[in-house]
PDB file of C-alpha atoms in Angstrom:
ATOM      1  CA  MET A   7      57.583  20.160  51.346  1.00  0.00           C
ATOM      2  CA  ASN A   8      57.163  16.434  50.838  1.00  0.00           C
ATOM      3  CA  PHE A   9      56.140  15.332  47.358  1.00  0.00           C
ATOM      4  CA  GLU A  10      55.027  11.737  47.213  1.00  0.00           C
ATOM      5  CA  GLY A  11      52.822   9.301  45.377  1.00  0.00           C
ATOM      6  CA  GLU A  12      52.711   5.831  43.906  1.00  0.00           C
ATOM      7  CA  THR A  13      52.349   6.935  40.296  1.00  0.00           C
ATOM      8  CA  ILE A  14      53.652   9.689  38.040  1.00  0.00           C
ATOM      9  CA  GLU A  15      50.148  11.141  38.035  1.00  0.00           C
ATOM     10  CA  ASP A  16      50.112  11.216  41.861  1.00  0.00           C
ATOM     11  CA  ILE A  17      53.428  13.050  41.930  1.00  0.00           C
ATOM     12  CA  ILE A  18      52.633  15.770  39.376  1.00  0.00           C
ATOM     13  CA  LEU A  19      49.320  16.525  41.088  1.00  0.00           C
ATOM     14  CA  SER A  20      50.997  16.874  44.509  1.00  0.00           C
ATOM     15  CA  GLU A  21      50.624  20.122  46.453  1.00  0.00           C
ATOM     16  CA  ASP A  22      47.767  21.290  44.233  1.00  0.00           C
ATOM     17  CA  LYS A  23      47.121  24.955  45.068  1.00  0.00           C
ATOM     18  CA  ARG A  24      44.389  25.649  42.500  1.00  0.00           C
ATOM     19  CA  GLY A  25      42.083  22.672  42.577  1.00  0.00           C
ATOM     20  CA  VAL A  26      42.993  21.153  39.209  1.00  0.00           C
ATOM     21  CA  SER A  27      43.289  17.756  40.891  1.00  0.00           C
ATOM     22  CA  GLU A  28      39.502  17.835  41.335  1.00  0.00           C
ATOM     23  CA  LEU A  29      39.324  17.113  37.601  1.00  0.00           C
ATOM     24  CA  ARG A  30      41.472  13.993  37.851  1.00  0.00           C
ATOM     25  CA  HIS A  31      38.557  11.565  38.023  1.00  0.00           C
ATOM     26  CA  LEU A  32      37.457  12.760  34.577  1.00  0.00           C
ATOM     27  CA  LEU A  33      40.672  11.473  32.969  1.00  0.00           C
ATOM     28  CA  PRO A  34      42.061   7.937  32.747  1.00  0.00           C
ATOM     29  CA  GLY A  35      44.028   6.995  35.843  1.00  0.00           C
ATOM     30  CA  ASP A  36      47.191   6.657  33.777  1.00  0.00           C
ATOM     31  CA  PHE A  37      46.665   9.832  31.722  1.00  0.00           C
ATOM     32  CA  CYS A  38      50.395  10.634  31.655  1.00  0.00           C
ATOM     33  CA  GLU A  39      51.322   7.224  30.344  1.00  0.00           C
ATOM     34  CA  ARG A  40      48.589   7.377  27.723  1.00  0.00           C
ATOM     35  CA  ALA A  41      49.806  10.757  26.497  1.00  0.00           C
ATOM     36  CA  ALA A  42      53.390   9.461  26.394  1.00  0.00           C
ATOM     37  CA  GLN A  43      52.321   6.401  24.423  1.00  0.00           C
ATOM     38  CA  TYR A  44      50.388   8.643  22.033  1.00  0.00           C
ATOM     39  CA  ILE A  45      53.560  10.637  21.382  1.00  0.00           C
ATOM     40  CA  LEU A  46      55.559   7.493  20.715  1.00  0.00           C
ATOM     41  CA  ASP A  47      52.783   6.200  18.469  1.00  0.00           C
ATOM     42  CA  HIS A  48      53.092   9.321  16.288  1.00  0.00           C
ATOM     43  CA  PRO A  49      56.729   9.359  15.135  1.00  0.00           C
ATOM     44  CA  GLY A  50      58.078  12.188  13.041  1.00  0.00           C
ATOM     45  CA  LYS A  51      58.193  15.946  13.379  1.00  0.00           C
ATOM     46  CA  VAL A  52      56.869  17.674  16.498  1.00  0.00           C
ATOM     47  CA  ALA A  53      55.840  21.282  17.127  1.00  0.00           C
ATOM     48  CA  ILE A  54      55.843  22.358  20.792  1.00  0.00           C
ATOM     49  CA  ILE A  55      53.734  25.384  21.709  1.00  0.00           C
ATOM     50  CA  THR A  56      54.279  27.410  24.897  1.00  0.00           C
ATOM     51  CA  GLY A  57      54.566  30.880  26.467  1.00  0.00           C
ATOM     52  CA  PHE A  58      52.047  32.620  28.770  1.00  0.00           C
ATOM     53  CA  TYR A  59      51.948  36.411  29.134  1.00  0.00           C
ATOM     54  CA  ILE A  60      51.660  37.829  32.673  1.00  0.00           C
ATOM     55  CA  LEU A  61      49.723  41.080  32.465  1.00  0.00           C
ATOM     56  CA  THR A  62      50.922  42.671  35.695  1.00  0.00           C
ATOM     57  CA  ALA A  63      54.574  42.218  34.713  1.00  0.00           C
ATOM     58  CA  GLY A  64      54.447  42.637  30.946  1.00  0.00           C
ATOM     59  CA  LYS A  65      56.585  39.485  30.680  1.00  0.00           C
ATOM     60  CA  HIS A  66      56.134  35.769  30.183  1.00  0.00           C
ATOM     61  CA  GLU A  67      56.179  33.382  33.110  1.00  0.00           C
ATOM     62  CA  THR A  68      58.582  30.685  34.277  1.00  0.00           C
ATOM     63  CA  ASP A  69      55.983  27.960  33.875  1.00  0.00           C
ATOM     64  CA  GLY A  70      55.763  26.436  30.403  1.00  0.00           C
ATOM     65  CA  PRO A  71      59.064  27.004  28.585  1.00  0.00           C
ATOM     66  CA  PRO A  72      61.154  24.798  30.925  1.00  0.00           C
ATOM     67  CA  GLY A  73      58.665  21.966  30.512  1.00  0.00           C
ATOM     68  CA  ALA A  74      58.588  22.539  26.752  1.00  0.00           C
ATOM     69  CA  ILE A  75      62.379  22.347  26.587  1.00  0.00           C
ATOM     70  CA  ALA A  76      62.416  19.188  28.721  1.00  0.00           C
ATOM     71  CA  ILE A  77      59.976  17.543  26.318  1.00  0.00           C
ATOM     72  CA  GLY A  78      61.815  18.849  23.260  1.00  0.00           C
ATOM     73  CA  ASN A  79      65.205  17.628  24.470  1.00  0.00           C
ATOM     74  CA  ALA A  80      63.744  14.219  25.281  1.00  0.00           C
ATOM     75  CA  LEU A  81      62.211  13.907  21.828  1.00  0.00           C
ATOM     76  CA  GLN A  82      65.384  15.063  20.089  1.00  0.00           C
ATOM     77  CA  SER A  83      67.341  12.420  21.977  1.00  0.00           C
ATOM     78  CA  LEU A  84      64.941   9.903  20.439  1.00  0.00           C
ATOM     79  CA  GLY A  85      65.716  11.246  16.983  1.00  0.00           C
ATOM     80  CA  ARG A  86      62.673  13.473  16.564  1.00  0.00           C
ATOM     81  CA  GLU A  87      62.760  16.836  14.777  1.00  0.00           C
ATOM     82  CA  VAL A  88      61.421  19.563  17.098  1.00  0.00           C
ATOM     83  CA  THR A  89      60.178  23.082  16.405  1.00  0.00           C
ATOM     84  CA  TYR A  90      59.104  25.463  19.164  1.00  0.00           C
ATOM     85  CA  VAL A  91      56.248  27.859  18.428  1.00  0.00           C
ATOM     86  CA  THR A  92      55.466  30.891  20.587  1.00  0.00           C
ATOM     87  CA  ASP A  93      54.966  34.648  20.219  1.00  0.00           C
ATOM     88  CA  ARG A  94      57.070  37.778  20.494  1.00  0.00           C
ATOM     89  CA  HIS A  95      57.000  37.861  24.297  1.00  0.00           C
ATOM     90  CA  THR A  96      58.687  34.483  24.676  1.00  0.00           C
ATOM     91  CA  SER A  97      60.576  33.843  21.428  1.00  0.00           C
ATOM     92  CA  PRO A  98      63.703  35.962  22.221  1.00  0.00           C
ATOM     93  CA  MET A  99      64.368  34.073  25.438  1.00  0.00           C
ATOM     94  CA  MET A 100      63.559  30.704  23.880  1.00  0.00           C
ATOM     95  CA  ARG A 101      66.142  31.407  21.189  1.00  0.00           C
ATOM     96  CA  GLU A 102      68.692  32.468  23.793  1.00  0.00           C
ATOM     97  CA  TRP A 103      68.120  29.383  25.968  1.00  0.00           C
ATOM     98  CA  LEU A 104      68.041  26.894  23.111  1.00  0.00           C
ATOM     99  CA  GLY A 105      70.859  28.289  20.970  1.00  0.00           C
ATOM    100  CA  GLU A 106      71.195  28.925  17.268  1.00  0.00           C
ATOM    101  CA  SER A 107      70.721  25.300  16.269  1.00  0.00           C
ATOM    102  CA  ALA A 108      67.154  25.190  17.630  1.00  0.00           C
ATOM    103  CA  ARG A 109      64.162  26.124  15.513  1.00  0.00           C
ATOM    104  CA  VAL A 110      61.944  28.706  17.212  1.00  0.00           C
ATOM    105  CA  VAL A 111      59.011  30.126  15.256  1.00  0.00           C
ATOM    106  CA  GLU A 112      57.353  33.385  16.296  1.00  0.00           C
ATOM    107  CA  PHE A 113      53.618  33.369  15.598  1.00  0.00           C
ATOM    108  CA  PRO A 114      52.220  36.893  15.096  1.00  0.00           C
ATOM    109  CA  ILE A 115      49.741  38.523  17.434  1.00  0.00           C
ATOM    110  CA  ALA A 116      46.956  39.381  15.004  1.00  0.00           C
ATOM    111  CA  ASN A 117      43.197  39.306  14.467  1.00  0.00           C
ATOM    112  CA  GLU A 118      41.190  36.125  13.922  1.00  0.00           C
ATOM    113  CA  ALA A 119      41.248  36.105  10.126  1.00  0.00           C
ATOM    114  CA  GLU A 120      44.981  36.790   9.852  1.00  0.00           C
ATOM    115  CA  SER A 121      45.741  34.281  12.589  1.00  0.00           C
ATOM    116  CA  ARG A 122      43.761  31.510  10.906  1.00  0.00           C
ATOM    117  CA  LEU A 123      45.621  32.101   7.660  1.00  0.00           C
ATOM    118  CA  GLU A 124      48.954  32.063   9.490  1.00  0.00           C
ATOM    119  CA  ALA A 125      48.021  28.868  11.323  1.00  0.00           C
ATOM    120  CA  GLN A 126      47.215  27.151   8.034  1.00  0.00           C
ATOM    121  CA  ARG A 127      50.411  28.449   6.442  1.00  0.00           C
ATOM    122  CA  LEU A 128      52.555  27.318   9.368  1.00  0.00           C
ATOM    123  CA  ILE A 129      51.061  23.826   9.440  1.00  0.00           C
ATOM    124  CA  GLU A 130      51.745  23.500   5.729  1.00  0.00           C
ATOM    125  CA  GLU A 131      55.311  24.747   6.196  1.00  0.00           C
ATOM    126  CA  LEU A 132      56.209  22.662   9.245  1.00  0.00           C
ATOM    127  CA  ASN A 133      54.100  19.637   8.291  1.00  0.00           C
ATOM    128  CA  PRO A 134      54.184  18.361  11.889  1.00  0.00           C
ATOM    129  CA  ASP A 135      53.142  14.845  12.759  1.00  0.00           C
ATOM    130  CA  LEU A 136      52.264  15.944  16.289  1.00  0.00           C
ATOM    131  CA  LEU A 137      51.501  19.118  18.264  1.00  0.00           C
ATOM    132  CA  ILE A 138      52.296  19.432  21.970  1.00  0.00           C
ATOM    133  CA  THR A 139      51.139  22.435  23.967  1.00  0.00           C
ATOM    134  CA  ILE A 140      52.210  23.269  27.516  1.00  0.00           C
ATOM    135  CA  GLU A 141      50.976  26.252  29.546  1.00  0.00           C
ATOM    136  CA  ARG A 142      49.619  28.224  26.606  1.00  0.00           C
ATOM    137  CA  CYS A 143      46.540  30.398  27.060  1.00  0.00           C
ATOM    138  CA  GLY A 144      43.553  29.280  24.987  1.00  0.00           C
ATOM    139  CA  ARG A 145      40.491  31.237  23.916  1.00  0.00           C
ATOM    140  CA  ASN A 146      37.208  30.840  25.760  1.00  0.00           C
ATOM    141  CA  ALA A 147      33.713  30.489  24.287  1.00  0.00           C
ATOM    142  CA  GLY A 148      33.575  34.258  23.840  1.00  0.00           C
ATOM    143  CA  ASP A 149      36.794  34.212  21.768  1.00  0.00           C
ATOM    144  CA  VAL A 150      38.663  35.975  24.570  1.00  0.00           C
ATOM    145  CA  TYR A 151      41.952  34.980  26.209  1.00  0.00           C
ATOM    146  CA  LEU A 152      41.712  35.302  29.989  1.00  0.00           C
ATOM    147  CA  ASN A 153      44.320  34.852  32.707  1.00  0.00           C
ATOM    148  CA  MET A 154      43.595  33.159  36.034  1.00  0.00           C
ATOM    149  CA  LEU A 155      42.254  36.439  37.435  1.00  0.00           C
ATOM    150  CA  SER A 156      39.790  36.566  34.506  1.00  0.00           C
ATOM    151  CA  ARG A 157      41.576  39.582  33.061  1.00  0.00           C
ATOM    152  CA  ASP A 158      41.621  39.936  29.289  1.00  0.00           C
ATOM    153  CA  ILE A 159      45.058  39.333  27.724  1.00  0.00           C
ATOM    154  CA  THR A 160      43.832  38.903  24.138  1.00  0.00           C
ATOM    155  CA  GLU A 161      45.850  41.827  22.771  1.00  0.00           C
ATOM    156  CA  TYR A 162      49.045  40.249  24.130  1.00  0.00           C
ATOM    157  CA  THR A 163      48.318  36.672  23.054  1.00  0.00           C
ATOM    158  CA  ALA A 164      48.942  35.038  19.681  1.00  0.00           C
ATOM    159  CA  ARG A 165      46.064  32.791  18.637  1.00  0.00           C
ATOM    160  CA  LEU A 166      48.088  29.617  18.654  1.00  0.00           C
ATOM    161  CA  ASP A 167      45.082  27.471  19.472  1.00  0.00           C
ATOM    162  CA  TYR A 168      44.073  27.730  15.813  1.00  0.00           C
ATOM    163  CA  LEU A 169      46.923  25.310  15.074  1.00  0.00           C
ATOM    164  CA  PHE A 170      44.950  22.674  16.970  1.00  0.00           C
ATOM    165  CA  GLU A 171      41.899  22.982  14.736  1.00  0.00           C
ATOM    166  CA  LEU A 172      43.616  21.651  11.605  1.00  0.00           C
ATOM    167  CA  GLY A 173      43.530  17.929  12.238  1.00  0.00           C
ATOM    168  CA  VAL A 174      47.065  17.351  13.528  1.00  0.00           C
ATOM    169  CA  PRO A 175      47.360  14.796  16.383  1.00  0.00           C
ATOM    170  CA  SER A 176      47.853  16.655  19.666  1.00  0.00           C
ATOM    171  CA  VAL A 177      48.787  16.495  23.345  1.00  0.00           C
ATOM    172  CA  GLY A 178      48.056  19.278  25.843  1.00  0.00           C
ATOM    173  CA  ILE A 179      49.317  20.117  29.325  1.00  0.00           C
ATOM    174  CA  GLY A 180      47.565  22.538  31.677  1.00  0.00           C
ATOM    175  CA  ASP A 181      47.236  23.405  35.352  1.00  0.00           C
ATOM    176  CA  GLY A 182      44.499  26.008  35.580  1.00  0.00           C
ATOM    177  CA  GLY A 183      41.693  25.550  33.067  1.00  0.00           C
ATOM    178  CA  ASN A 184      42.514  28.436  30.731  1.00  0.00           C
ATOM    179  CA  GLU A 185      45.170  26.623  28.691  1.00  0.00           C
ATOM    180  CA  ILE A 186      44.956  25.070  25.242  1.00  0.00           C
ATOM    181  CA  GLY A 187      43.796  21.493  25.767  1.00  0.00           C
ATOM    182  CA  MET A 188      41.663  22.161  28.819  1.00  0.00           C
ATOM    183  CA  GLY A 189      38.706  22.405  26.460  1.00  0.00           C
ATOM    184  CA  ASN A 190      38.511  18.622  26.912  1.00  0.00           C
ATOM    185  CA  LEU A 191      37.124  19.331  30.387  1.00  0.00           C
ATOM    186  CA  ALA A 192      35.516  22.734  29.750  1.00  0.00           C
ATOM    187  CA  ASP A 193      32.090  21.755  31.101  1.00  0.00           C
ATOM    188  CA  HIS A 194      33.605  20.528  34.360  1.00  0.00           C
ATOM    189  CA  ILE A 195      35.983  23.409  35.119  1.00  0.00           C
ATOM    190  CA  PRO A 196      33.597  26.240  36.210  1.00  0.00           C
ATOM    191  CA  PRO A 197      32.133  24.306  39.184  1.00  0.00           C
ATOM    192  CA  VAL A 198      35.620  24.053  40.753  1.00  0.00           C
ATOM    193  CA  ASP A 199      35.928  27.102  43.031  1.00  0.00           C
ATOM    194  CA  ARG A 200      39.461  28.190  42.160  1.00  0.00           C
ATOM    195  CA  LEU A 201      39.296  27.403  38.440  1.00  0.00           C
ATOM    196  CA  PRO A 202      37.971  29.748  35.701  1.00  0.00           C
ATOM    197  CA  ASP A 203      34.284  30.379  35.125  1.00  0.00           C
ATOM    198  CA  GLU A 204      35.080  30.844  31.432  1.00  0.00           C
ATOM    199  CA  PRO A 205      37.635  28.140  30.602  1.00  0.00           C
ATOM    200  CA  ALA A 206      39.518  27.540  27.395  1.00  0.00           C
ATOM    201  CA  ILE A 207      37.576  25.592  24.763  1.00  0.00           C
ATOM    202  CA  THR A 208      40.333  24.239  22.494  1.00  0.00           C
ATOM    203  CA  GLU A 209      40.628  20.470  22.754  1.00  0.00           C
ATOM    204  CA  VAL A 210      43.490  18.017  22.259  1.00  0.00           C
ATOM    205  CA  ASP A 211      43.670  14.275  21.649  1.00  0.00           C
ATOM    206  CA  ARG A 212      45.422  13.533  24.946  1.00  0.00           C
ATOM    207  CA  LEU A 213      45.377  15.783  28.015  1.00  0.00           C
ATOM    208  CA  VAL A 214      47.797  15.951  30.956  1.00  0.00           C
ATOM    209  CA  ILE A 215      46.905  17.950  34.067  1.00  0.00           C
ATOM    210  CA  ALA A 216      49.308  18.881  36.854  1.00  0.00           C
ATOM    211  CA  SER A 217      49.632  21.229  39.816  1.00  0.00           C
ATOM    212  CA  VAL A 218      52.223  23.119  37.724  1.00  0.00           C
ATOM    213  CA  SER A 219      52.371  22.721  33.955  1.00  0.00           C
ATOM    214  CA  ASN A 220      56.161  22.220  34.000  1.00  0.00           C
ATOM    215  CA  TRP A 221      55.536  19.259  36.281  1.00  0.00           C
ATOM    216  CA  GLY A 222      53.143  17.864  33.701  1.00  0.00           C
ATOM    217  CA  GLY A 223      55.947  18.185  31.164  1.00  0.00           C
ATOM    218  CA  TYR A 224      58.360  16.390  33.467  1.00  0.00           C
ATOM    219  CA  GLY A 225      55.741  13.712  34.111  1.00  0.00           C
ATOM    220  CA  LEU A 226      55.273  13.185  30.389  1.00  0.00           C
ATOM    221  CA  VAL A 227      59.038  12.815  29.923  1.00  0.00           C
ATOM    222  CA  ALA A 228      59.182  10.418  32.882  1.00  0.00           C
ATOM    223  CA  ALA A 229      56.465   8.269  31.321  1.00  0.00           C
ATOM    224  CA  MET A 230      58.267   8.230  27.968  1.00  0.00           C
ATOM    225  CA  SER A 231      61.491   7.342  29.780  1.00  0.00           C
ATOM    226  CA  ARG A 232      59.909   4.266  31.312  1.00  0.00           C
ATOM    227  CA  MET A 233      58.576   3.189  27.930  1.00  0.00           C
ATOM    228  CA  VAL A 234      61.880   3.486  26.077  1.00  0.00           C
ATOM    229  CA  GLY A 235      64.063   2.265  28.954  1.00  0.00           C
ATOM    230  CA  ARG A 236      66.169   5.450  29.153  1.00  0.00           C
ATOM    231  CA  ASN A 237      66.057   8.320  31.621  1.00  0.00           C
ATOM    232  CA  LEU A 238      65.209  11.331  29.440  1.00  0.00           C
ATOM    233  CA  LEU A 239      64.517  13.734  32.322  1.00  0.00           C
ATOM    234  CA  PRO A 240      66.667  16.857  32.726  1.00  0.00           C
ATOM    235  CA  PRO A 241      69.117  16.804  35.662  1.00  0.00           C
ATOM    236  CA  VAL A 242      67.804  18.694  38.692  1.00  0.00           C
ATOM    237  CA  GLU A 243      70.750  21.111  38.732  1.00  0.00           C
ATOM    238  CA  GLU A 244      70.427  21.825  35.020  1.00  0.00           C
ATOM    239  CA  GLU A 245      66.739  22.629  35.368  1.00  0.00           C
ATOM    240  CA  ALA A 246      67.457  24.986  38.264  1.00  0.00           C
ATOM    241  CA  ARG A 247      70.055  26.784  36.149  1.00  0.00           C
ATOM    242  CA  LEU A 248      67.585  27.118  33.282  1.00  0.00           C
ATOM    243  CA  ILE A 249      64.863  28.655  35.460  1.00  0.00           C
ATOM    244  CA  THR A 250      67.434  30.933  37.106  1.00  0.00           C
ATOM    245  CA  GLN A 251      68.604  32.146  33.708  1.00  0.00           C
ATOM    246  CA  MET A 252      65.000  32.741  32.637  1.00  0.00           C
ATOM    247  CA  VAL A 253      64.354  34.915  35.672  1.00  0.00           C
ATOM    248  CA  ASP A 254      67.624  36.776  35.195  1.00  0.00           C
ATOM    249  CA  ASP A 255      66.483  37.483  31.627  1.00  0.00           C
ATOM    250  CA  GLY A 256      63.170  38.920  32.839  1.00  0.00           C
ATOM    251  CA  ALA A 257      60.687  36.063  33.227  1.00  0.00           C
ATOM    252  CA  VAL A 258      58.391  36.176  36.253  1.00  0.00           C
ATOM    253  CA  ASP A 259      56.761  33.780  38.670  1.00  0.00           C
ATOM    254  CA  GLY A 260      53.268  33.278  37.270  1.00  0.00           C
ATOM    255  CA  GLY A 261      51.791  32.851  40.726  1.00  0.00           C
ATOM    256  CA  SER A 262      52.838  36.303  41.912  1.00  0.00           C
ATOM    257  CA  GLY A 263      53.887  38.209  38.795  1.00  0.00           C
ATOM    258  CA  ILE A 264      57.211  38.914  40.536  1.00  0.00           C
ATOM    259  CA  ASN A 265      60.640  38.509  38.966  1.00  0.00           C
ATOM    260  CA  ARG A 266      61.891  35.869  41.398  1.00  0.00           C
ATOM    261  CA  TYR A 267      63.279  32.331  41.304  1.00  0.00           C
ATOM    262  CA  TYR A 268      59.899  30.632  41.620  1.00  0.00           C
ATOM    263  CA  VAL A 269      57.491  28.727  39.377  1.00  0.00           C
ATOM    264  CA  ASP A 270      53.813  29.182  40.256  1.00  0.00           C
ATOM    265  CA  ASN A 271      54.719  30.061  43.847  1.00  0.00           C
ATOM    266  CA  PHE A 272      57.059  27.076  44.236  1.00  0.00           C
ATOM    267  CA  THR A 273      60.760  27.626  44.960  1.00  0.00           C
ATOM    268  CA  LEU A 274      63.596  26.155  42.908  1.00  0.00           C
ATOM    269  CA  GLU A 275      64.244  23.742  45.761  1.00  0.00           C
ATOM    270  CA  GLU A 276      60.636  22.546  45.763  1.00  0.00           C
ATOM    271  CA  ASN A 277      60.667  22.186  41.995  1.00  0.00           C
ATOM    272  CA  GLY A 278      63.884  20.205  42.257  1.00  0.00           C
ATOM    273  CA  GLU A 279      62.429  17.960  44.938  1.00  0.00           C
ATOM    274  CA  LEU A 280      59.576  16.955  42.650  1.00  0.00           C
ATOM    275  CA  LEU A 281      61.885  16.410  39.684  1.00  0.00           C
ATOM    276  CA  GLU A 282      64.212  14.290  41.812  1.00  0.00           C
ATOM    277  CA  LEU A 283      61.290  12.095  42.827  1.00  0.00           C
ATOM    278  CA  LEU A 284      60.416  11.541  39.171  1.00  0.00           C
ATOM    279  CA  HIS A 285      64.045  10.589  38.522  1.00  0.00           C
ATOM    280  CA  LYS A 286      63.771   7.939  41.223  1.00  0.00           C
ATOM    281  CA  VAL A 287      60.557   6.595  39.689  1.00  0.00           C
ATOM    282  CA  VAL A 288      62.210   6.329  36.271  1.00  0.00           C
ATOM    283  CA  GLU A 289      65.478   4.850  37.541  1.00  0.00           C
ATOM    284  CA  GLY A 290      63.581   2.286  39.540  1.00  0.00           C
ATOM    285  CA  ALA A 291      61.945   1.103  36.337  1.00  0.00           C
ATOM    286  CA  THR A 292      64.923   1.157  33.941  1.00  0.00           C
TER     287      THR A 292
END
C-alpha cells in the first residue's frame, strides 16, 4: 500500500475505506494544523477521552487508545498534565500500557441523570483546560449509542460526551460519523453511503477526520511537532509494539471484530508505513 500526499491532511485521509473523506470539503483545508494550534493556544491540563466497545467481541478496539497515548505523550513532553478518561472496558489495559505514574479515570456506565452528575463532578475535580476525544462513541439524536453497523451499544458505553457539554475547550477526532465530535458535521453524514444514517450529535471546537482515528491522532501530533520544532511522534517500532501488546491483552480489530494485529482492517506494516511518512513530513520541516 502506498500512502502519499502533500499535506498531513492528505496523508491521514489516504486509503479511505468508509467515505469519511467525502466530508473533507466541509472543514478547513488545514484542519489538522488548526486543531494543533488550538491545543497549543490552550495551555494547562488536558483530559483525553477514548475507548470504543466492539459488540461482537465484547472487547474494546485497537483504534483510539494508541492515538490517545501518542497525543498524551506528546503533550507531556511539552510539560502538560494529562489525564485519560475511559470506561471499564478500556481502563484496565490503559493502566497496564501507561504504567502506575499515569492518571487513568474510569467513568461509570450509568443512566443519563447519574452520568450528567458524574460529568459535572469530574470536570470540577480535574479542572481541565482542554478536552481531546479520539474514537469515542457519541450519542445520536435519539440518545442512543450506535456502532458502525447501527447496532445499539448504549448499555456498554459510558456517556462521556456529557463532558463536552460543560463549556471546556475541545478537540475531536473521528473516522466514521458516530464518534464524539462528529456532531459538527451531523447534517452532512447521512447522505454519505457508508457513513451512519443516525450520526453522533456531540460537537467540539475543532474537528479532525481521518481514515483511521489513530491516524488522526498521529496527524495532530505531527502538526504540533512542526509548530514547536520537535518531532513528538512515536517511533514506528514502538507503536507496533504497543498495538501488539493491546491485541495480546484482548483488544480487537474494529474493522472485523477479530483479535488480530490490525487496526480498522489495516496491518501493523500498513499502519507503520503511514506513521513513517508523517515522520518524514515532520523531519523535513524541523
